[in-house]
Amino acid sequence: MTAVTPVLPGLKARYLRSGLHQVKGWLAVSTAVYLSGIEVAQRTDGITGDVAEIGIHHGKSFLCLSLDLPVDQRAIAIDVFDNQTANVDGSGRGDRSIFEQNLTTYGAGSNVEIRQSSSLDLEKDGFVEAGRRFRIFSIDGGHTAEITENDLWIAERTVIDRGLVVLDDVLNRHWLGVISGLFTYLGNGGALVPAVFVPNKLILATSADQAKYYRVLFAEQFPGGREKSDVPLAGNLIDVYAERPWLVRDTDGGSGPITGHEPMATIPAARLAELERQLTSAQRERDTTRAELTATQQRLRAATMPLYRKAARRMPWLARPVRPIVRQVRGVLHRTK
């Protein structure tokens, strides 16, 4: 069943309809809708502040947050980009030039600030000292437990009271460091409270009251997306939102579906490498098995044919009825080559 988005500003709506699949990255279509819609819903409800994301790649999710942002609000993009020595787990390879081109292509404003840095260096570089200023803080950087916990502490200390934090890959079986880091953060007294789960991302609020607020806000903005309510997680209740086909509405009264398809962009490079290794291993195993079968067939022929010939010479009356069986065996051996 097709769901309908809240009314979105023009750049956001156009990006979702026709640009989303042109930008390489790993982002569920419905999650792009949820991020875009909740950013607008915050402003409508009087929540002001900047937005930030750790882990940019080519900007697929960052554009959902930064397009049509008011000129007095900033969008901060944080990534190591070409400094891949800081990408300790290989969880993505950002490309700054492609990212900047995508900002231009899809109309991001001059209020975007790019910060080339490891999130592990943000605190010592004064990022936290600047105070609480973010209404949305998206975490999609390093996927180790250590980095995830660090990024959650950074977000907690810089997000405003009515803001939210978005944690990527929290249930991704290939990146179990994320959920480990989340529970370490919560176990060490982290104040962020799980509120909503959208495809592949957990949304956390700054308090239990704010978690309830965002659960209500999501239900109002995306009534066709909610799949389950009151799901227990880490001592809290969250709502779960599903993947849906969407009809995207805009402020000009237009509407249209999200188009395009780029399936390879949804498979992380590490997973592709794993699949390639599995394929190579399977091919080697096949070749080994085929060679062993050929050798077995040759040994079988060598063992049986002399006996048959000897019996045919000495006991032709016995060999005659056996000949059709021998021919069938030869046919089977020939077909299995």
PDB file of C-alpha atoms in Angstrom, residues 1-6 34 215-227 240-242 244 246 249:
ATOM      1  CA  MET A   1       0.000   0.000   0.000  1.00  0.00           C
ATOM      2  CA  THR A   2       1.403   3.401  -1.013  1.00  0.00           C
ATOM      3  CA  ALA A   3       1.841   5.905   1.795  1.00  0.00           C
ATOM      4  CA  VAL A   4       1.714   9.689   1.425  1.00  0.00           C
ATOM      5  CA  THR A   5       4.453  11.989   2.729  1.00  0.00           C
ATOM      6  CA  PRO A   6       3.812  15.184   4.631  1.00  0.00           C
ATOM      7  CA  TYR A  34      11.284   9.936   7.450  1.00  0.00           C
ATOM      8  CA  ARG A 215       6.575   9.086  18.858  1.00  0.00           C
ATOM      9  CA  VAL A 216       3.449  11.240  18.597  1.00  0.00           C
ATOM     10  CA  LEU A 217       5.022  13.498  15.971  1.00  0.00           C
ATOM     11  CA  PHE A 218       6.028  10.539  13.793  1.00  0.00           C
ATOM     12  CA  ALA A 219       2.528   9.088  14.062  1.00  0.00           C
ATOM     13  CA  GLU A 220       1.060  12.405  12.925  1.00  0.00           C
ATOM     14  CA  GLN A 221       3.494  12.925  10.048  1.00  0.00           C
ATOM     15  CA  PHE A 222       3.704   9.331   8.755  1.00  0.00           C
ATOM     16  CA  PRO A 223       0.428   7.568   9.604  1.00  0.00           C
ATOM     17  CA  GLY A 224       0.954   5.102   6.770  1.00  0.00           C
ATOM     18  CA  GLY A 225       4.418   4.086   7.901  1.00  0.00           C
ATOM     19  CA  ARG A 226       4.023   2.791  11.431  1.00  0.00           C
ATOM     20  CA  GLU A 227       4.321  -0.992  11.665  1.00  0.00           C
ATOM     21  CA  VAL A 240       8.735   0.785  14.565  1.00  0.00           C
ATOM     22  CA  TYR A 241       8.246   2.264  11.084  1.00  0.00           C
ATOM     23  CA  ALA A 242       8.415   0.136   7.950  1.00  0.00           C
ATOM     24  CA  ARG A 244       6.764   1.602   2.174  1.00  0.00           C
ATOM     25  CA  TRP A 246       5.676   6.649  -1.109  1.00  0.00           C
ATOM     26  CA  ARG A 249       3.866  15.794  -1.932  1.00  0.00           C
TER      27      ARG A 249
END
